[in-house]
Short mmCIF file of C-alpha atoms in Angstrom, two decimals:
data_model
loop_
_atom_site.label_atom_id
_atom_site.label_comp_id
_atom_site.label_asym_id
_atom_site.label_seq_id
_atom_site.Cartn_x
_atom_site.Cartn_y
_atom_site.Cartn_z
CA UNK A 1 -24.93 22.82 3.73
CA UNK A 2 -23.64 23.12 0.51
CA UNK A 3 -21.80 19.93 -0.88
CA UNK A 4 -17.87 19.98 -0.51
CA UNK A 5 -15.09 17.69 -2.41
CA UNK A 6 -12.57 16.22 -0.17
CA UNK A 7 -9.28 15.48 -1.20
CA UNK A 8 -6.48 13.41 0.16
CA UNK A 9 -3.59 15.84 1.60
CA UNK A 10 -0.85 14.94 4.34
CA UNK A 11 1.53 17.96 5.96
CA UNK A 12 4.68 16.86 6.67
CA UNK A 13 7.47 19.40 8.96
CA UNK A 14 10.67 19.49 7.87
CA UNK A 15 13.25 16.96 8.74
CA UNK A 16 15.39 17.97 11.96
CA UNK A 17 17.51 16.60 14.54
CA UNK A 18 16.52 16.10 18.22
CA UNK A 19 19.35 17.02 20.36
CA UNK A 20 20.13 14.59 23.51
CA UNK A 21 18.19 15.20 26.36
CA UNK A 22 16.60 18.33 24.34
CA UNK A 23 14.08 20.40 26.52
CA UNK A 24 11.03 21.24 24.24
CA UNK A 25 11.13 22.34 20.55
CA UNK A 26 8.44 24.05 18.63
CA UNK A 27 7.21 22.62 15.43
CA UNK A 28 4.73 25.82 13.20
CA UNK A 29 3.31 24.19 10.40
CA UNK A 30 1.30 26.58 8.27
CA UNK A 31 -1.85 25.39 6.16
CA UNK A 32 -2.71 26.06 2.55
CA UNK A 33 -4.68 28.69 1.62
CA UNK A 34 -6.50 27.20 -0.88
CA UNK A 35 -8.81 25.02 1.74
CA UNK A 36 -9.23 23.90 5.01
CA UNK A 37 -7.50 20.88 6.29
CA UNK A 38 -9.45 18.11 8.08
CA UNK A 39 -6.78 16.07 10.52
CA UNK A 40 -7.70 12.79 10.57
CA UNK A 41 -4.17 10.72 11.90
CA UNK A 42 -0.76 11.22 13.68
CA UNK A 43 2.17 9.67 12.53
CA UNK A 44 6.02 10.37 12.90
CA UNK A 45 8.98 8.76 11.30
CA UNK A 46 13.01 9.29 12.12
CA UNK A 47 15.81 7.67 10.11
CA UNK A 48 16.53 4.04 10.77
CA UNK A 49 19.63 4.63 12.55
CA UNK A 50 17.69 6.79 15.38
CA UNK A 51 14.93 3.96 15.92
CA UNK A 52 15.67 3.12 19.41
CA UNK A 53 15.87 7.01 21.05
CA UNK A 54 13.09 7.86 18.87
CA UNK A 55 10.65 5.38 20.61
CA UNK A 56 10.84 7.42 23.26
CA UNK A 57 10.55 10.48 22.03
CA UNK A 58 7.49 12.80 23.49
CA UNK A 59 5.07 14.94 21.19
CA UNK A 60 2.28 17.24 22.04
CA UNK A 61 0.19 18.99 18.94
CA UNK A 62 -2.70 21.37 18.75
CA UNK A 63 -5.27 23.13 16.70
CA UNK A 64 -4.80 25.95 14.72
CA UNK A 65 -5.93 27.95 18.28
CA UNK A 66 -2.79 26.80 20.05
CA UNK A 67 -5.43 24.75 22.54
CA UNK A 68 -3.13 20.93 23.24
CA UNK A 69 -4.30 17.69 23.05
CA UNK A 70 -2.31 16.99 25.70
CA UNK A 71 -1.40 18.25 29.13
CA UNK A 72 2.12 17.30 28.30
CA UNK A 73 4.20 16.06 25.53
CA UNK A 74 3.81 12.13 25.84
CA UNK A 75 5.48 8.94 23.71
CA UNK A 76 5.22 8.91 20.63
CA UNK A 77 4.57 5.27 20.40
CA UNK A 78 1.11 6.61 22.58
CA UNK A 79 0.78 9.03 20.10
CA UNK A 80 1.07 8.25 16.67
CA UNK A 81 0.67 4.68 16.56
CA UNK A 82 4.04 3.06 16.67
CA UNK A 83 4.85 -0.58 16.54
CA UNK A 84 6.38 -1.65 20.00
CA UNK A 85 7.98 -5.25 20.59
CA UNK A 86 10.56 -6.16 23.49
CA UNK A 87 13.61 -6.43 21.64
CA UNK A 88 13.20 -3.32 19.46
CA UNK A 89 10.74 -0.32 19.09
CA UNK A 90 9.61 0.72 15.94
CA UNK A 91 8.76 4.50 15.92
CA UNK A 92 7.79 4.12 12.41
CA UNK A 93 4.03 5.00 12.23
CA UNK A 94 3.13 4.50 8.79
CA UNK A 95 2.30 0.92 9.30
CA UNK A 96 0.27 0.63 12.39
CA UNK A 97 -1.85 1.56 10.87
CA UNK A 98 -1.17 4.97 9.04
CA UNK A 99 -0.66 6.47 12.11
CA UNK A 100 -3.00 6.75 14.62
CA UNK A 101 -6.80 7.97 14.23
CA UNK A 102 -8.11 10.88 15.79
CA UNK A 103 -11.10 10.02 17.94
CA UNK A 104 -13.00 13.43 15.85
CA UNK A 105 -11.41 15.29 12.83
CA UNK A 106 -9.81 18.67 13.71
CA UNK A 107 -9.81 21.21 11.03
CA UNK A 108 -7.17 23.65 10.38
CA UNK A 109 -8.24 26.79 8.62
CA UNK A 110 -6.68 27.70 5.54
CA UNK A 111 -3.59 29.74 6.53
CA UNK A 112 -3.66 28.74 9.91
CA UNK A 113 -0.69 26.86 12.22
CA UNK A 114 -0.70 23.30 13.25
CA UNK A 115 1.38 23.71 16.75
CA UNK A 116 3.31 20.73 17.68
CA UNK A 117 5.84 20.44 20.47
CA UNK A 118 8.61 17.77 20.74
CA UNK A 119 10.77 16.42 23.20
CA UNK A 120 14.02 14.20 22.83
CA UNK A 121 14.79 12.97 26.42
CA UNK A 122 17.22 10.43 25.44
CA UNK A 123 21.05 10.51 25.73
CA UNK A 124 20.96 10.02 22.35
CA UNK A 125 20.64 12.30 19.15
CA UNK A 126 17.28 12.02 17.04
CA UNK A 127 17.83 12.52 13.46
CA UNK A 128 15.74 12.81 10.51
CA UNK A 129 12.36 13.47 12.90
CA UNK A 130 9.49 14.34 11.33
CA UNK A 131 5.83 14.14 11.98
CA UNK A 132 3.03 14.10 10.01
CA UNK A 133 -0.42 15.13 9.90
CA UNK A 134 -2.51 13.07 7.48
CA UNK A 135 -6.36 13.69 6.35
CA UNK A 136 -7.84 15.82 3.69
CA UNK A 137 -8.49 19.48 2.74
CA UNK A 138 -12.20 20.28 2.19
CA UNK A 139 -12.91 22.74 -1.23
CA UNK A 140 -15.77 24.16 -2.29
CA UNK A 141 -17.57 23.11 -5.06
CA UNK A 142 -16.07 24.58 -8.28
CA UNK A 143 -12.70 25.00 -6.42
CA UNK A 144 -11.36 22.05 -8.28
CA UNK A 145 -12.46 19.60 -9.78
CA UNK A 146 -15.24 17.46 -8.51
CA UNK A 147 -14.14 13.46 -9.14
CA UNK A 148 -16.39 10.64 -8.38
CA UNK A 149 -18.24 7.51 -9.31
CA UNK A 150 -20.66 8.25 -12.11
CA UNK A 151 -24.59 7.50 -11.29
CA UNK A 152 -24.25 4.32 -12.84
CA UNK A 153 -20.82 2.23 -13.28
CA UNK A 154 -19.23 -0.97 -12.76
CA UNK A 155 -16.07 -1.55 -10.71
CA UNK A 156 -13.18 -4.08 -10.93
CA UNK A 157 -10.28 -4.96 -8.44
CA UNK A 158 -6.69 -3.91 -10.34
CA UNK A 159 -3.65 -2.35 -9.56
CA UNK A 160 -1.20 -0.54 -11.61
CA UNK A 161 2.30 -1.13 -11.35
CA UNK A 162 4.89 1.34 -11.63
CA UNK A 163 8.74 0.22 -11.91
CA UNK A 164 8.27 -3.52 -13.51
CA UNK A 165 9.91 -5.99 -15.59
CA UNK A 166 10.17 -4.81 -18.76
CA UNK A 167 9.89 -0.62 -17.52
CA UNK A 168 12.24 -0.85 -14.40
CA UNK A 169 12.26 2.49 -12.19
CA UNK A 170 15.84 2.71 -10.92
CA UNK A 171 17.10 4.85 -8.30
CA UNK A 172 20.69 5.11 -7.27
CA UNK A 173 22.02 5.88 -4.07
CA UNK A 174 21.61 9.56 -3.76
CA UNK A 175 19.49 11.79 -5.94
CA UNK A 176 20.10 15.71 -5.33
CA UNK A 177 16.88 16.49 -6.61
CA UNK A 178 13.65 14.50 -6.88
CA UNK A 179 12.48 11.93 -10.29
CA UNK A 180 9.64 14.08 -11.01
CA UNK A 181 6.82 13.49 -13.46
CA UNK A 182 6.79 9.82 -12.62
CA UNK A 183 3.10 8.96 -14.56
CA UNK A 184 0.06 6.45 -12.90
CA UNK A 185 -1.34 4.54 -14.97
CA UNK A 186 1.90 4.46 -17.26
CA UNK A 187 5.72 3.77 -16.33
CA UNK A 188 8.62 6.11 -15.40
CA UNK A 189 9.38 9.31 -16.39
CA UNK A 190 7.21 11.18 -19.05
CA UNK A 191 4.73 9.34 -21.68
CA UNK A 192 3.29 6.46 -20.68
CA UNK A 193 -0.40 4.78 -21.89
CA UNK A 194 -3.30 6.76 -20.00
CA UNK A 195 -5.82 5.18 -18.59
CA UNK A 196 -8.36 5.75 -21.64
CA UNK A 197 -10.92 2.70 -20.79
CA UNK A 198 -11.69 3.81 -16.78
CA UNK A 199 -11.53 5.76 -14.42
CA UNK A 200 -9.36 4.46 -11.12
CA UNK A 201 -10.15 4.73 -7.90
CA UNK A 202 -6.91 4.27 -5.72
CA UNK A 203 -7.20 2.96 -2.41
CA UNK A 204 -3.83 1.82 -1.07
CA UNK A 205 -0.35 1.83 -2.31
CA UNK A 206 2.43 -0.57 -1.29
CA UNK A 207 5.87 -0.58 -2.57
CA UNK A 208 8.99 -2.94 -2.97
CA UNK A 209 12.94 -3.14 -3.64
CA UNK A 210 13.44 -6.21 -5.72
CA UNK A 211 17.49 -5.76 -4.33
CA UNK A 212 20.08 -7.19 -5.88
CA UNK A 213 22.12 -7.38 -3.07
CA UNK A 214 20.16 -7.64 0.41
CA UNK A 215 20.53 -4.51 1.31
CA UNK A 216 17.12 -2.35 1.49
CA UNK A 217 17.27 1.46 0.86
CA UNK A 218 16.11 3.15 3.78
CA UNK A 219 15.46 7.04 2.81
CA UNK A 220 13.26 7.39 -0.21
CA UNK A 221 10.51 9.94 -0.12
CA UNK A 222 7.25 10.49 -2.12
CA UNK A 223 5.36 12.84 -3.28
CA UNK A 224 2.05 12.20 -5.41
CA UNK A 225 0.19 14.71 -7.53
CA UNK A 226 -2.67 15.22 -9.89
CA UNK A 227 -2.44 15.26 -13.53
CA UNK A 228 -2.45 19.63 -12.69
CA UNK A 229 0.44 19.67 -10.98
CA UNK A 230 -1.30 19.96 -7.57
CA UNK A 231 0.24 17.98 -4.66
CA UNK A 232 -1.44 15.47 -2.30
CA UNK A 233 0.81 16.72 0.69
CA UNK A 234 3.17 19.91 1.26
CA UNK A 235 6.46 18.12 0.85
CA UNK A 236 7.90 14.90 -0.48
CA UNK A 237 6.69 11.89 2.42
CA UNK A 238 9.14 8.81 3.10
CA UNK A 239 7.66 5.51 1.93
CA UNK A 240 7.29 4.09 4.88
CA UNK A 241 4.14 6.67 5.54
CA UNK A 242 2.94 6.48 2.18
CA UNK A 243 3.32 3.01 1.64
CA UNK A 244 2.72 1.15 4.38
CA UNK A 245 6.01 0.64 6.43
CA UNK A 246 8.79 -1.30 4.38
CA UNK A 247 10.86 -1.70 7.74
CA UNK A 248 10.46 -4.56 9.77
CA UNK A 249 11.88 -5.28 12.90
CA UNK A 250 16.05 -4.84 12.05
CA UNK A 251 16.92 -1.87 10.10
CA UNK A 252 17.57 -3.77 6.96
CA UNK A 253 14.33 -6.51 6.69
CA UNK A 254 12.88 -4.33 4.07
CA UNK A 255 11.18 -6.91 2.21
CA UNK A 256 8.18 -6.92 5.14
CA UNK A 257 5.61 -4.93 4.24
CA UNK A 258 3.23 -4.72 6.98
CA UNK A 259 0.49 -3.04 5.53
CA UNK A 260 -0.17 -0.86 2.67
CA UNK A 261 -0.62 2.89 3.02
CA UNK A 262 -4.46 4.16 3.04
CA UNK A 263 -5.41 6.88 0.88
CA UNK A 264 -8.17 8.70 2.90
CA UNK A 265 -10.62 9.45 0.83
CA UNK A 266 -9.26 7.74 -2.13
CA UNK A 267 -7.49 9.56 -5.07
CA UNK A 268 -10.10 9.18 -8.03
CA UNK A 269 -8.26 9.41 -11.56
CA UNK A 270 -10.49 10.13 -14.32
CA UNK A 271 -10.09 7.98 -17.26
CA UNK A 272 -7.43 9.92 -19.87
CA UNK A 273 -6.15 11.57 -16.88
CA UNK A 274 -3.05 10.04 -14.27
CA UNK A 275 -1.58 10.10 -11.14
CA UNK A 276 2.15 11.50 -10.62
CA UNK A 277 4.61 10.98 -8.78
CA UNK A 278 7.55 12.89 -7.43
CA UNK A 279 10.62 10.67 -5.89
CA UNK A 280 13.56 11.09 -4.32
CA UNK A 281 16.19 8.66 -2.31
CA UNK A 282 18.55 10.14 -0.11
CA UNK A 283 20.50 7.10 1.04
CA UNK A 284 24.46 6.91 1.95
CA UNK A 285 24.79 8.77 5.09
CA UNK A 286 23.56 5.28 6.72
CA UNK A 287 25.07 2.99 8.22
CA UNK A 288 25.04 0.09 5.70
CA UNK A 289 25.91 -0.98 2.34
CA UNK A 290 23.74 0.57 -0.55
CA UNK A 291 23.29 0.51 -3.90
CA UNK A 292 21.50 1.25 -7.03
CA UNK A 293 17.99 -0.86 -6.80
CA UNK A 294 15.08 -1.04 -8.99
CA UNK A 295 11.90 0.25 -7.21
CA UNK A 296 8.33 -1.27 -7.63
CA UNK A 297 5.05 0.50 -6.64
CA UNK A 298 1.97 -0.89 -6.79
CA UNK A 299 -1.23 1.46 -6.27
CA UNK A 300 -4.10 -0.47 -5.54
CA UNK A 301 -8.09 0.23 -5.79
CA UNK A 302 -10.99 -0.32 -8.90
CA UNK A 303 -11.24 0.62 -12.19
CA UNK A 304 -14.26 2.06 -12.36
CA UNK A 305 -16.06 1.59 -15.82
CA UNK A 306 -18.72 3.91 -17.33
CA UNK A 307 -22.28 2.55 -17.99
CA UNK B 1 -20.03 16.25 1.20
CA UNK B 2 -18.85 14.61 -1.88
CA UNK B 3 -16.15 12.49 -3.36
CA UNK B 4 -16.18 9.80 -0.52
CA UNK B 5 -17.57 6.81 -0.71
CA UNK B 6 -17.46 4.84 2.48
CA UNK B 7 -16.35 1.11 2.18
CA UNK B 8 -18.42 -1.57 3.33
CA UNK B 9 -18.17 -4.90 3.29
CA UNK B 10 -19.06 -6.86 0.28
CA UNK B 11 -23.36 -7.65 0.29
CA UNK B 12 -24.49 -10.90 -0.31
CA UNK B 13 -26.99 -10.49 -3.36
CA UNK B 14 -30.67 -10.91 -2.91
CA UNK B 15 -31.61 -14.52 -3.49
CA UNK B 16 -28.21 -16.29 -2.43
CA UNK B 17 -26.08 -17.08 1.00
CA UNK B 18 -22.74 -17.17 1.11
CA UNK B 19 -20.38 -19.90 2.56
CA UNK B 20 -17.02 -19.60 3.60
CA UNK B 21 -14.29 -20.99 1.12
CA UNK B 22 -10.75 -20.76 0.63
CA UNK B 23 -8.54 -22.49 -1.92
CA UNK B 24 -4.94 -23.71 -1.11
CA UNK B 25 -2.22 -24.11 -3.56
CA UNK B 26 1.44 -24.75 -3.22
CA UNK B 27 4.41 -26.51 -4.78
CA UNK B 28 3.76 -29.70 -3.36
CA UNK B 29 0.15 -29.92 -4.87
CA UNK B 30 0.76 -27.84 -8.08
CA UNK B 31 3.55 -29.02 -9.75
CA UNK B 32 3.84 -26.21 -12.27
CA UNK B 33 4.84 -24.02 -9.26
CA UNK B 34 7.84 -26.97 -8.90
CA UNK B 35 10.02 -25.03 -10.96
CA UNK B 36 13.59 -23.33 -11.49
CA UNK B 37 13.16 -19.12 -12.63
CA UNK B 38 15.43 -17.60 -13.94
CA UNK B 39 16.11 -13.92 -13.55
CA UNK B 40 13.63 -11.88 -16.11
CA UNK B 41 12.12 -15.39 -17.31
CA UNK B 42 8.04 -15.48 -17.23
CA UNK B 43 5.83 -18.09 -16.41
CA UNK B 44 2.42 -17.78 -17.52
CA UNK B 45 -0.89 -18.84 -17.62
CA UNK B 46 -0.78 -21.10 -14.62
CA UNK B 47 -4.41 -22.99 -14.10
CA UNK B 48 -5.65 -23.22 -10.44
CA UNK B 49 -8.36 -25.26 -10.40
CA UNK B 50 -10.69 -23.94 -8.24
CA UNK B 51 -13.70 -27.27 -7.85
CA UNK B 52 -12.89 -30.23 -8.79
CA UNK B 53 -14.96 -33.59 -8.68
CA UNK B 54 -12.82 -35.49 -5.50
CA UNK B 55 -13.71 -32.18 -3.47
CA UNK B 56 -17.70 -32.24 -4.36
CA UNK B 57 -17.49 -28.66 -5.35
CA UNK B 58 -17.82 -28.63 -8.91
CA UNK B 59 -21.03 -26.90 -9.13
CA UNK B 60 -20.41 -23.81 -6.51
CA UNK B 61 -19.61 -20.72 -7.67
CA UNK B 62 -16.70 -19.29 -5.39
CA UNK B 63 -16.54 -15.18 -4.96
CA UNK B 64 -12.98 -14.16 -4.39
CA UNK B 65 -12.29 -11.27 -1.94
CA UNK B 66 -8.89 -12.01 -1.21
CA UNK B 67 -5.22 -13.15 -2.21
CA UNK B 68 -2.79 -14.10 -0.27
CA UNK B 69 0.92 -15.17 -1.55
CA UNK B 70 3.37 -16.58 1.31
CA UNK B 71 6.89 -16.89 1.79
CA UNK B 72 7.80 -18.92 4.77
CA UNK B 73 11.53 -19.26 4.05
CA UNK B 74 11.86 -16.10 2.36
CA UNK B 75 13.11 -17.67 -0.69
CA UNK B 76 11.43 -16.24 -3.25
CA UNK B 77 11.41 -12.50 -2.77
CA UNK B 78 12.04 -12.09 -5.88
CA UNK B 79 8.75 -13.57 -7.63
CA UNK B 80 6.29 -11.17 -9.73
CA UNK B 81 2.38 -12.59 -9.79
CA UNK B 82 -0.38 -11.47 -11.70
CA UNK B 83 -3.61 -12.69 -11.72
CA UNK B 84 -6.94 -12.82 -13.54
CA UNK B 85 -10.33 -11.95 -13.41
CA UNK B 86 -13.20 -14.57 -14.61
CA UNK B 87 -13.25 -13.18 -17.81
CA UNK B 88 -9.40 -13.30 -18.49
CA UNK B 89 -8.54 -9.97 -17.87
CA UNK B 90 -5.43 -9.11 -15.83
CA UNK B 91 -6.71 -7.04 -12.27
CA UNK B 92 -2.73 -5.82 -12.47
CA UNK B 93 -0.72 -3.51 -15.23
CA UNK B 94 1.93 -5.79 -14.97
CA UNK B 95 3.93 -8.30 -12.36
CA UNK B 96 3.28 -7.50 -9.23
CA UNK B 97 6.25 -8.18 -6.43
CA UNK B 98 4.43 -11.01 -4.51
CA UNK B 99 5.16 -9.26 -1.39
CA UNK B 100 2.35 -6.58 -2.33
CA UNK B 101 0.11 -9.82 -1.31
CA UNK B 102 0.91 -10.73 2.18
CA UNK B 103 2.39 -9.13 5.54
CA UNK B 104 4.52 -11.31 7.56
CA UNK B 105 3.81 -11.59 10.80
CA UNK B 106 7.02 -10.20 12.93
CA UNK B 107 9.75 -12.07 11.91
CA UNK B 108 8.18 -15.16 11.34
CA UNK B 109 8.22 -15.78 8.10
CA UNK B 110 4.66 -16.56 7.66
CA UNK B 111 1.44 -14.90 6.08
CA UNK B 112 0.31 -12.06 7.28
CA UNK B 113 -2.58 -10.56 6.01
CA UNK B 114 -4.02 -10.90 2.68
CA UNK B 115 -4.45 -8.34 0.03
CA UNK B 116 -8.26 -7.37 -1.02
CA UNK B 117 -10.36 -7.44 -4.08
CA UNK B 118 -12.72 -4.49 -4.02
CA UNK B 119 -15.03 -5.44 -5.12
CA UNK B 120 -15.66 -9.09 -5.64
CA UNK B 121 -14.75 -11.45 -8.09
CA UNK B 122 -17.07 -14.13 -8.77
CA UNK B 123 -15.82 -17.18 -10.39
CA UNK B 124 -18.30 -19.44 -11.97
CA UNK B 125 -18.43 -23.50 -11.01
CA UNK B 126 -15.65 -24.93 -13.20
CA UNK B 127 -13.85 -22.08 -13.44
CA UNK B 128 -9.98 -21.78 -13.49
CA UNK B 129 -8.12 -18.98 -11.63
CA UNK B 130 -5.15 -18.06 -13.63
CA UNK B 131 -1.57 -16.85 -12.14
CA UNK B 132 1.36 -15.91 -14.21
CA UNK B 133 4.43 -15.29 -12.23
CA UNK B 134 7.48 -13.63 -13.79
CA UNK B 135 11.34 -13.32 -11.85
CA UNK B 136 12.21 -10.02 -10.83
CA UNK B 137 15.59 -10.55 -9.43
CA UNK B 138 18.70 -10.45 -11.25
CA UNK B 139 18.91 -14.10 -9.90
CA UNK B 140 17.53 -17.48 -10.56
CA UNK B 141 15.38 -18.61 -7.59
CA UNK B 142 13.84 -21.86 -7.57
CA UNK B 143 10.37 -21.85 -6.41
CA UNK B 144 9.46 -23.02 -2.83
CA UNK B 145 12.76 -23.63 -1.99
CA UNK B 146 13.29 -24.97 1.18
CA UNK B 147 16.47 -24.46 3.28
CA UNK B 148 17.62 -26.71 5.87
CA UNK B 149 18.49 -25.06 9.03
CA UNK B 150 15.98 -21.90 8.13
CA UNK B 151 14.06 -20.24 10.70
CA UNK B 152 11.31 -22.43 10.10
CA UNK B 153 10.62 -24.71 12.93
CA UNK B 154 9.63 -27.50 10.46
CA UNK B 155 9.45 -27.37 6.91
CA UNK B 156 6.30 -24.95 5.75
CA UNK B 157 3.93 -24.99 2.45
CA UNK B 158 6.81 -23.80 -0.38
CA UNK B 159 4.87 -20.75 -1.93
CA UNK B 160 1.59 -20.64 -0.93
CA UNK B 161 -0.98 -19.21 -3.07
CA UNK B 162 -4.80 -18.74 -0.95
CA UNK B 163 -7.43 -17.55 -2.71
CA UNK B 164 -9.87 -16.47 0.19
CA UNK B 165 -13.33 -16.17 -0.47
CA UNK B 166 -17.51 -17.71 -0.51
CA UNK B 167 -18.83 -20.27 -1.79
CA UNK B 168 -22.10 -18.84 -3.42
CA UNK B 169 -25.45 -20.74 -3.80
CA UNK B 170 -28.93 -20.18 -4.96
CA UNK B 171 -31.42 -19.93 -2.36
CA UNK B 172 -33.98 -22.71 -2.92
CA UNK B 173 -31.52 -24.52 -5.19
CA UNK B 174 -30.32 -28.23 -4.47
CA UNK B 175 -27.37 -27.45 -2.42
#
C-alpha cells in the first residue's frame, strides 16, 4: 500500500433550527474533493438557550452509500457523547470526550454525502443545531505536504498562548465577519514571531474568557488553518467542539473547562511555518448580559527539536 | 500511513524503576503564594522545592508528567501560570489562564483532571520547579482566598499547585 498523510479535518452542517415536535429532517453534507474523509467521532452542539430540548433530540447518520447506523434516529446523548446529570442535560459533545468514537472509521469518498437525519420531538424549538463529523482526510503522498517527526529529534512539553497579557485578543459582542489571520506561534492578527527554533506538534487546545464581568460568551466559533490557507474543517466550529467544552452545568459557568479538545492526528507545524486561526463571536441574541472580553487560547503539544 | 504517531505512555528507561510521587503546594505551605495581585501585576520566579532533607528525598530524581492547578473556591479565575523546564526554559509562550490546568469536577469546585507533559520532564535531586504567575483580570484577587459561606463544605487547600509524577532511581543503586 502506498504510504498516505493524514490530516486533521472536522465537517460541520450548517446551523438550523429544529421545529417543535419536528418529524424528520435531512442533513446532505458533501465531502471535499481533494481526499477522502476518515470519520472517526460524532458530536453535536445547539445554542445554550436550547440545552434542555436538545438532550433529547434524535439523530441517525450514514455513509456516503445512504446505508444507517441506526434502525432509527435515537438520543443524541446515545449518540454523540453528551454529558447527562439529573438536574440538567448537557447536549454539548465536545467535552465528553470530543464526541463519541466510532467503534471502526468510516470513510467518505471525496465528493461524496454524509446523510444524517434529525428529529426534534420536543414541544420546544431547537436552535443553533449542528452536528459534526470529526476525523481526518487521507492524501496521497505528494498531495500536500508530508509533516512529521524527523528520524532523529528531541521533544519538549510547551504550549503557545494566543490572546495574553501583554498581546490581549479581544472580541466584542458581535462580529459580522470572522478575525481572520489570527497567527500560532505568534499573537493576534498579522505578524507575529514564527516558530524558527522547532517544529510543534499540537495535541490539544483549550481556551478561556478571563471576563471582566461574570458573564461568559457563549457563541464563538473557530476555524484553524495551515500556514497555505487550507482549512482543518469546512466551516468555522464553536469552541466548545474545538476546545474542549467551556460550558459547565448552568449556561453561564464558563470558566469549567472539562477537557481540552483532541486534535486527531495532531497538527504538525514545521518550524518557520504557523498555525491560523479564523474567529468569530456571534453573541447578543442570548439571553444574558454580554460584553466585550479578552479571549485566551492555549494550544498544547511538543516542540519538536531537530538533531 | 504516515504523519501519526500513536501516543503511549511514557517508558521507564532501561536501567531504572519508577516510583510514584507527587508534590503538593499551596498557600498555607508556600508563603510566596500568600499574596495580594493586582490586575496586570506579575509574580515571578516562584521556587518549589521539590526534595528537601525533612522529607528524605533529596537524592531522587522526580520525572514530571503532570500539572495540576486548583481552585476550590473559585477565587482566583483570574491567575496566569507558567512554568519551567529543568533547564529554565519556559514549556509556555506566555501566562497561561490556570484553568488550562485542571477540570473541575461538576460543580464542585475541586480538581479535576490534570494537564500532561508529553513527554517527560525529569528534574534532577535538588532541583527547584519554578512557577511565575501573572493577574489576568482587570481586578486585584488575592491568592487562595477563602470565602466564608462558599460552596465548600469546609475550608479547602487555597490554590493548589500538584506536580504529579515518579520518583526515578538507579537500578542497583542504594535506594
Amino acid at each position: 500500500m502506498r504510504p498516505r498523510i493524514k490530516r486533521h479535518f472536522d465537517y460541520v452542517t450548517a446551523s438550523q433550527t429544529l421545529p417543535a415536535a419536528s418529524g424528520i429532517i435531512n442533513v446532505v453534507l458533501q465531502t471535499r474533493l481533494d481526499a477522502p474523509f476518515v470519520l472517526r467521532s460524532i458530536a453535536a452542539r445547539a445554542t445554550f438557550g436550547s440545552l434542555s430540548p436538545a438532550s433529547a433530540a434524535l439523530v441517525q447518520f450514514a455513509n456516503s452509500d445512504g446505508k444507517y447506523y441506526q434502525n432509527a434516529p435515537i438520543a443524541l446523548g446515545l449518540t454523540s457523547g453528551s454529558l447527562f446529570s439529573a438536574t440538567a442535560p448537557i447536549p454539548l459533545s465536545g467535552q465528553a470526550p470530543n464526541g463519541v468514537y466510532t467503534p471502526s472509521a468510516i470513510v467518505y469518498p471525496p465528493g461524496s454525502a454524509i446523510y444524517a437525519n434529525v428529529q426534534n420531538p420536543t414541544a420546544s424549538d431547537i436552535t443553533g443545531f449542528q452536528l459534526f463529523f470529526r476525523g481526518y482526510q487521507l492524501f496521497e503522498c505528494g498531495q500536500i505536504p508530508d509533516l512529521t517527526y524527523p528520524r532523529q529529534a528531541s521533544a519538549n512539553p510547551y504550549s503557545y498562548v494566543v490572546g495574553t497579557l501583554t498581546q490581549p485578543l479581544s472580541l466584542p459582542v458581535q462580529m459580522a465577519a470572522p478575525l481572520t489571520n489570527i497567527k500560532i506561534p505568534g499573537n493576534n492578527v498579522g505578524g507575529g514571531q514564527q516558530n524558527t527554533d522547532a517544529d510543534f506538534a499540537a495535541r490539544t487546545a483549550r481556551c478561556y474568557f478571563t471576563t471582566s464581568n461574570g458573564q461568559y460568551p457563549q457563541e464563538v466559533f473557530v476555524r484553524l488553518r495551515d500556514w497555505n490557507e487550507k482549512a482543518y474543517s469546512n466551516d468555522l466550529i464553536h469552541i466548545d467542539i474545538l476546545f474542549g467544552a467551556l460550558g459547565g452545568l448552568t449556561a453561564f459557568s464558563g470558566e469549567q473547562l472539562w477537557a481540552p479538545g483532541l486534535f486527531t492526528p495532531e497538527i504538525y507545524v514545521p518550524a518557520n511555518q504557523y498555525l491560523q486561526m479564523d474567529l468569530q463571536r456571534t453573541d447578543g441574541a442570548q439571553i444574558g448580559f454580554f460584553a466585550t472580553e479578552n479571549f485566551t487560547v492555549g494550544f498544547r503539544g511538543s516542540k519538536v527539536y531537530r538533531q | 500511513v504516515r504523519n501519526y504517531r500513536a501516543q503511549f505512555p511514557v517508558a521507564t528507561p532501561a536501567g531504572y524503576y519508577d516510583e510514584p510521587a507527587e508534590y503538593f503546594f499551596d498557600t498555607n505551605t508556600l508563603s510566596a503564594f500568600n499574596v495580594i495581585i493586582k490586575a496586570g501585576q506579575q509574580l515571578n520566579n516562584i521556587a518549589l522545592v521539590l526534595q528537601n532533607s525533612q522529607q528524605g528525598t533529596f537524592e531522587y530524581d522526580f520525572v514530571l508528567r503532570a500539572i495540576q492547578v486548583g481552585d476550590p473556591q473559585s477565587s482566583n479565575s483570574g491567575v496566569g501560570v507558567r512554568f519551567r523546564d529543568p533547564l529554565g526554559n519556559y514549556i509556555s509562550s506566555d501566562y497561561e489562564p490556570m484553568q488550562f490546568y485542571f477540570a473541575q469536577n461538576l460543580n464542585q469546585q475541586v480538581c479535576g483532571f490534570a494537564e500532561v507533559n508529553e513527554p517527560e520532564l525529569w528534574y534532577p535531586a535538588g532541583a527547584v520547579f519554578f512557577v511565575d504567575l501573572a493577574n489576568l483580570s482587570q481586578v486585584q484577587i488575592q491568592l487562595g482566598f477563602f470565602q466564608e459561606g462558599g460552596e465548600g463544605p469546609f475550608e479547602m487547600a487555597a490554590f493548589p499547585i500538584v506536580l504529579k509524577g515518579v520518583h526515578r532511581f538507579p537500578r542497583g543503586g542504594n535506594q
